[in-house]
Amino acid sequence: MFSELAVGYLFLGGAGAGGCAVAALLSLLIGRDDLTPALQAQFRSGEGRLFRAFLSPLLVASLGALLVGVACLLADLGQPARLLLLAFSGKITHLTVGAWALVLCAADAALLLLVWRGAARITAALFRAANGLLLALALVVALYTGLLLSSMTAVPLWSGAALPALFLVSALSCGLALAAGLASVTEAARTFATTLHRLQAADMAAIALEAALVAAWLAWVPAADATATAQAASQSVAQLVSGPLAPAFWGGFVAVGMALPFCVEAVATAAWSARPVAPGAITLRHETWRRASLAAASLSVLAGGFLLRYLVVTAALQPISVVAPLL
C-alpha cells in the first residue's frame, strides 16, 4: 500500500527519533558538577570533550536519519507543497501532529548539536530544558507513525493498540543500537564502557518487550473483527507467519533482528560480569570482543527495525468490501 520511500521514512524516522531520545536521556544524566564546567569550556576539554566524543556522533546520525526520512516522505508525496498545506491546515490529526513534532525534533537536535560542537553557548538550565524537550518530541515522533497506521481502519493488520506500542519500542531499540554501534568504533567504547553495558541491558529488555508486542499484535489482529474484515486480517497474518513473507519474518526479523542481538548482548553482559577488575587487566582480546559485540548487535537491531516496518507495510491487505469499489 505504501511505496519503498514510505517504508524508508517509517524506519529512518523511527531510528532517528530513537537516537535523539537516547542522546537526550544520556545528556540529562550528566551530573551538575560535570555539566557546568563542560558547558563553560564548550565541550572542548576535560570531561566535556569525552561527553562530546560519545554523544555528538549519535546526535549527528540521529538528525541525519530524521532529515533523510523527511526527504523520503517528500519524494513519496511527489509534491512537497502538499505537506505544507497539511501542516497548516488547522486540522489536528496524527499526521499533522507527527509532522510538527518531526520538524521541532530536528530543529531542537540541530540546536543541541551546535552546542555540542562549541558553536553555541547556553546555560546548564537551558541545556537541560532543550534535552528534556528533545526527549519528549522524539518519543512523539517514534510513536506517531504507529498511531497513523492504526488509524487507517481499512487495513485490519494495522488496527489495535499493539502496533503503535511496537513501533515505539522498536524505535527506542534502534536508538540504543545506534548509540552502541557508533561508540564501538570510537574511544567511547572504552571511556563509557559501563554506560554501554547498561545500554545493552536496556536493549535486551526492549527486544524482549518487542517480541511480546509482536506476539500480542499478531494474536489480536485476526480476532479483532467478527465481520468480513477478519478475512483480510487473517490473510495478512498468514502472509507473515506461513506465507511468502515468512522467510523474511522468521529468518530476518525474528532471528536476525531480535534473537541474534539478544543472544549477543546476553553473552556480552555475562562476559562483562566476569571481566577482570584489576587496572590494566583487560586485554586487547577483551576489548576487541566487546567492540565486535556492540557492532554486531547494533547492526542486527537496525536491520530488524527496517524489516519490521517493511513487513508491516507489505503484508497489509484491505478487505474486499473496501477494495472492490475501487476496481
mmCIF file of C-alpha atoms in Angstrom, residues 122-274:
data_model
loop_
_atom_site.group_PDB
_atom_site.id
_atom_site.type_symbol
_atom_site.label_atom_id
_atom_site.label_comp_id
_atom_site.label_asym_id
_atom_site.label_seq_id
_atom_site.Cartn_x
_atom_site.Cartn_y
_atom_site.Cartn_z
ATOM 1 C CA ILE A 122 23.905 28.168 26.609
ATOM 2 C CA THR A 123 23.417 27.786 30.341
ATOM 3 C CA ALA A 124 23.102 24.459 32.113
ATOM 4 C CA ALA A 125 19.408 25.122 32.747
ATOM 5 C CA LEU A 126 18.734 25.764 29.054
ATOM 6 C CA PHE A 127 20.802 22.721 28.108
ATOM 7 C CA ARG A 128 18.679 20.501 30.326
ATOM 8 C CA ALA A 129 15.455 22.129 29.122
ATOM 9 C CA ALA A 130 16.427 21.627 25.471
ATOM 10 C CA ASN A 131 17.252 17.974 26.110
ATOM 11 C CA GLY A 132 14.030 17.444 28.042
ATOM 12 C CA LEU A 133 12.094 18.895 25.114
ATOM 13 C CA LEU A 134 14.066 16.752 22.663
ATOM 14 C CA LEU A 135 13.249 13.622 24.653
ATOM 15 C CA ALA A 136 9.524 14.424 24.623
ATOM 16 C CA LEU A 137 9.456 15.313 20.917
ATOM 17 C CA ALA A 138 11.454 12.218 19.971
ATOM 18 C CA LEU A 139 9.006 9.971 21.810
ATOM 19 C CA VAL A 140 6.102 11.603 19.962
ATOM 20 C CA VAL A 141 7.813 11.090 16.594
ATOM 21 C CA ALA A 142 8.620 7.463 17.445
ATOM 22 C CA LEU A 143 5.028 6.791 18.470
ATOM 23 C CA TYR A 144 3.056 8.691 15.878
ATOM 24 C CA THR A 145 3.864 6.535 12.836
ATOM 25 C CA GLY A 146 2.269 3.577 14.559
ATOM 26 C CA LEU A 147 -0.705 5.717 15.549
ATOM 27 C CA LEU A 148 -1.034 6.889 11.958
ATOM 28 C CA LEU A 149 -1.129 3.333 10.632
ATOM 29 C CA SER A 150 -3.504 2.123 13.333
ATOM 30 C CA SER A 151 -5.912 4.954 12.495
ATOM 31 C CA MET A 152 -6.358 3.529 8.976
ATOM 32 C CA THR A 153 -9.278 1.281 9.814
ATOM 33 C CA ALA A 154 -9.488 -0.049 6.247
ATOM 34 C CA VAL A 155 -6.315 -2.064 6.931
ATOM 35 C CA PRO A 156 -7.037 -4.728 9.588
ATOM 36 C CA LEU A 157 -3.356 -5.584 10.080
ATOM 37 C CA TRP A 158 -2.716 -2.057 11.338
ATOM 38 C CA SER A 159 -5.584 -1.955 13.816
ATOM 39 C CA GLY A 160 -5.329 -2.128 17.574
ATOM 40 C CA ALA A 161 -3.149 -0.547 20.230
ATOM 41 C CA ALA A 162 -0.248 -3.006 19.961
ATOM 42 C CA LEU A 163 1.150 -1.599 16.701
ATOM 43 C CA PRO A 164 1.867 1.949 17.985
ATOM 44 C CA ALA A 165 3.480 0.485 21.104
ATOM 45 C CA LEU A 166 5.506 -1.889 18.926
ATOM 46 C CA PHE A 167 6.763 0.957 16.736
ATOM 47 C CA LEU A 168 7.708 2.982 19.824
ATOM 48 C CA VAL A 169 9.676 0.161 21.452
ATOM 49 C CA SER A 170 11.332 -0.708 18.128
ATOM 50 C CA ALA A 171 12.392 2.922 17.637
ATOM 51 C CA LEU A 172 13.915 3.068 21.118
ATOM 52 C CA SER A 173 15.732 -0.213 20.491
ATOM 53 C CA CYS A 174 17.103 1.217 17.237
ATOM 54 C CA GLY A 175 18.213 4.328 19.126
ATOM 55 C CA LEU A 176 20.044 2.229 21.702
ATOM 56 C CA ALA A 177 21.641 0.227 18.894
ATOM 57 C CA LEU A 178 22.708 3.403 17.120
ATOM 58 C CA ALA A 179 24.377 4.699 20.285
ATOM 59 C CA ALA A 180 26.211 1.430 20.954
ATOM 60 C CA GLY A 181 27.195 0.904 17.325
ATOM 61 C CA LEU A 182 28.717 4.359 16.932
ATOM 62 C CA ALA A 183 30.553 4.019 20.238
ATOM 63 C CA SER A 184 32.035 0.689 19.137
ATOM 64 C CA VAL A 185 34.259 2.430 16.574
ATOM 65 C CA THR A 186 35.431 5.265 18.843
ATOM 66 C CA GLU A 187 37.236 5.648 22.152
ATOM 67 C CA ALA A 188 33.818 5.959 23.796
ATOM 68 C CA ALA A 189 33.737 2.146 23.828
ATOM 69 C CA ARG A 190 36.466 2.240 26.472
ATOM 70 C CA THR A 191 35.685 5.539 28.220
ATOM 71 C CA PHE A 192 31.979 4.809 28.665
ATOM 72 C CA ALA A 193 32.197 1.026 28.985
ATOM 73 C CA THR A 194 29.854 0.912 31.986
ATOM 74 C CA THR A 195 27.280 3.123 30.259
ATOM 75 C CA LEU A 196 27.387 0.963 27.134
ATOM 76 C CA HIS A 197 26.940 -2.158 29.249
ATOM 77 C CA ARG A 198 23.787 -0.596 30.688
ATOM 78 C CA LEU A 199 22.593 0.376 27.222
ATOM 79 C CA GLN A 200 22.963 -3.231 26.103
ATOM 80 C CA ALA A 201 20.981 -4.404 29.127
ATOM 81 C CA ALA A 202 18.285 -1.849 28.290
ATOM 82 C CA ASP A 203 18.212 -3.059 24.695
ATOM 83 C CA MET A 204 17.758 -6.648 25.834
ATOM 84 C CA ALA A 205 14.705 -5.518 27.788
ATOM 85 C CA ALA A 206 13.451 -3.595 24.747
ATOM 86 C CA ILE A 207 13.889 -6.630 22.485
ATOM 87 C CA ALA A 208 12.020 -8.858 24.951
ATOM 88 C CA LEU A 209 9.182 -6.334 25.127
ATOM 89 C CA GLU A 210 9.196 -6.009 21.337
ATOM 90 C CA ALA A 211 8.845 -9.789 20.958
ATOM 91 C CA ALA A 212 5.898 -9.787 23.382
ATOM 92 C CA LEU A 213 4.232 -6.933 21.485
ATOM 93 C CA VAL A 214 4.695 -8.711 18.147
ATOM 94 C CA ALA A 215 3.047 -11.829 19.567
ATOM 95 C CA ALA A 216 0.189 -9.795 21.055
ATOM 96 C CA TRP A 217 -0.300 -7.857 17.816
ATOM 97 C CA LEU A 218 -0.406 -10.949 15.590
ATOM 98 C CA ALA A 219 -2.702 -12.783 18.012
ATOM 99 C CA TRP A 220 -5.092 -9.841 18.378
ATOM 100 C CA VAL A 221 -5.466 -8.835 14.718
ATOM 101 C CA PRO A 222 -7.301 -11.925 13.365
ATOM 102 C CA ALA A 223 -9.679 -11.936 16.336
ATOM 103 C CA ALA A 224 -10.330 -8.190 16.254
ATOM 104 C CA ASP A 225 -13.386 -8.338 13.996
ATOM 105 C CA ALA A 226 -16.225 -10.778 13.504
ATOM 106 C CA THR A 227 -17.019 -9.212 10.094
ATOM 107 C CA ALA A 228 -15.644 -9.758 6.607
ATOM 108 C CA THR A 229 -12.678 -7.623 7.637
ATOM 109 C CA ALA A 230 -11.376 -10.547 9.694
ATOM 110 C CA GLN A 231 -10.680 -12.458 6.480
ATOM 111 C CA ALA A 232 -8.247 -9.802 5.273
ATOM 112 C CA ALA A 233 -6.653 -9.689 8.719
ATOM 113 C CA SER A 234 -6.134 -13.453 8.735
ATOM 114 C CA GLN A 235 -4.668 -13.342 5.229
ATOM 115 C CA SER A 236 -2.213 -10.637 6.277
ATOM 116 C CA VAL A 237 -1.070 -12.601 9.315
ATOM 117 C CA ALA A 238 -0.812 -15.780 7.230
ATOM 118 C CA GLN A 239 1.452 -13.977 4.770
ATOM 119 C CA LEU A 240 3.797 -13.176 7.630
ATOM 120 C CA VAL A 241 3.881 -16.429 9.585
ATOM 121 C CA SER A 242 3.423 -19.087 6.899
ATOM 122 C CA GLY A 243 3.124 -17.398 3.513
ATOM 123 C CA PRO A 244 5.520 -15.732 1.072
ATOM 124 C CA LEU A 245 6.763 -13.275 3.703
ATOM 125 C CA ALA A 246 7.512 -15.991 6.278
ATOM 126 C CA PRO A 247 11.251 -16.315 5.418
ATOM 127 C CA ALA A 248 11.742 -12.571 5.879
ATOM 128 C CA PHE A 249 9.639 -12.590 9.047
ATOM 129 C CA TRP A 250 11.129 -15.626 10.803
ATOM 130 C CA GLY A 251 14.614 -15.653 9.305
ATOM 131 C CA GLY A 252 15.074 -11.911 9.013
ATOM 132 C CA PHE A 253 13.073 -10.026 11.608
ATOM 133 C CA VAL A 254 12.732 -12.660 14.351
ATOM 134 C CA ALA A 255 16.091 -14.460 14.008
ATOM 135 C CA VAL A 256 18.433 -11.709 12.832
ATOM 136 C CA GLY A 257 16.581 -8.662 14.131
ATOM 137 C CA MET A 258 15.667 -9.908 17.622
ATOM 138 C CA ALA A 259 17.091 -13.304 18.607
ATOM 139 C CA LEU A 260 20.649 -12.680 17.373
ATOM 140 C CA PRO A 261 21.205 -9.305 19.064
ATOM 141 C CA PHE A 262 19.534 -10.539 22.254
ATOM 142 C CA CYS A 263 21.899 -13.528 22.418
ATOM 143 C CA VAL A 264 24.961 -11.422 21.575
ATOM 144 C CA GLU A 265 24.049 -8.879 24.237
ATOM 145 C CA ALA A 266 23.360 -11.642 26.773
ATOM 146 C CA VAL A 267 26.810 -13.141 26.166
ATOM 147 C CA ALA A 268 28.392 -9.682 26.317
ATOM 148 C CA THR A 269 26.613 -8.977 29.601
ATOM 149 C CA ALA A 270 27.854 -12.247 31.082
ATOM 150 C CA ALA A 271 31.379 -11.503 29.868
ATOM 151 C CA TRP A 272 31.176 -8.042 31.424
ATOM 152 C CA SER A 273 30.191 -9.519 34.774
ATOM 153 C CA ALA A 274 33.155 -11.914 34.610
#
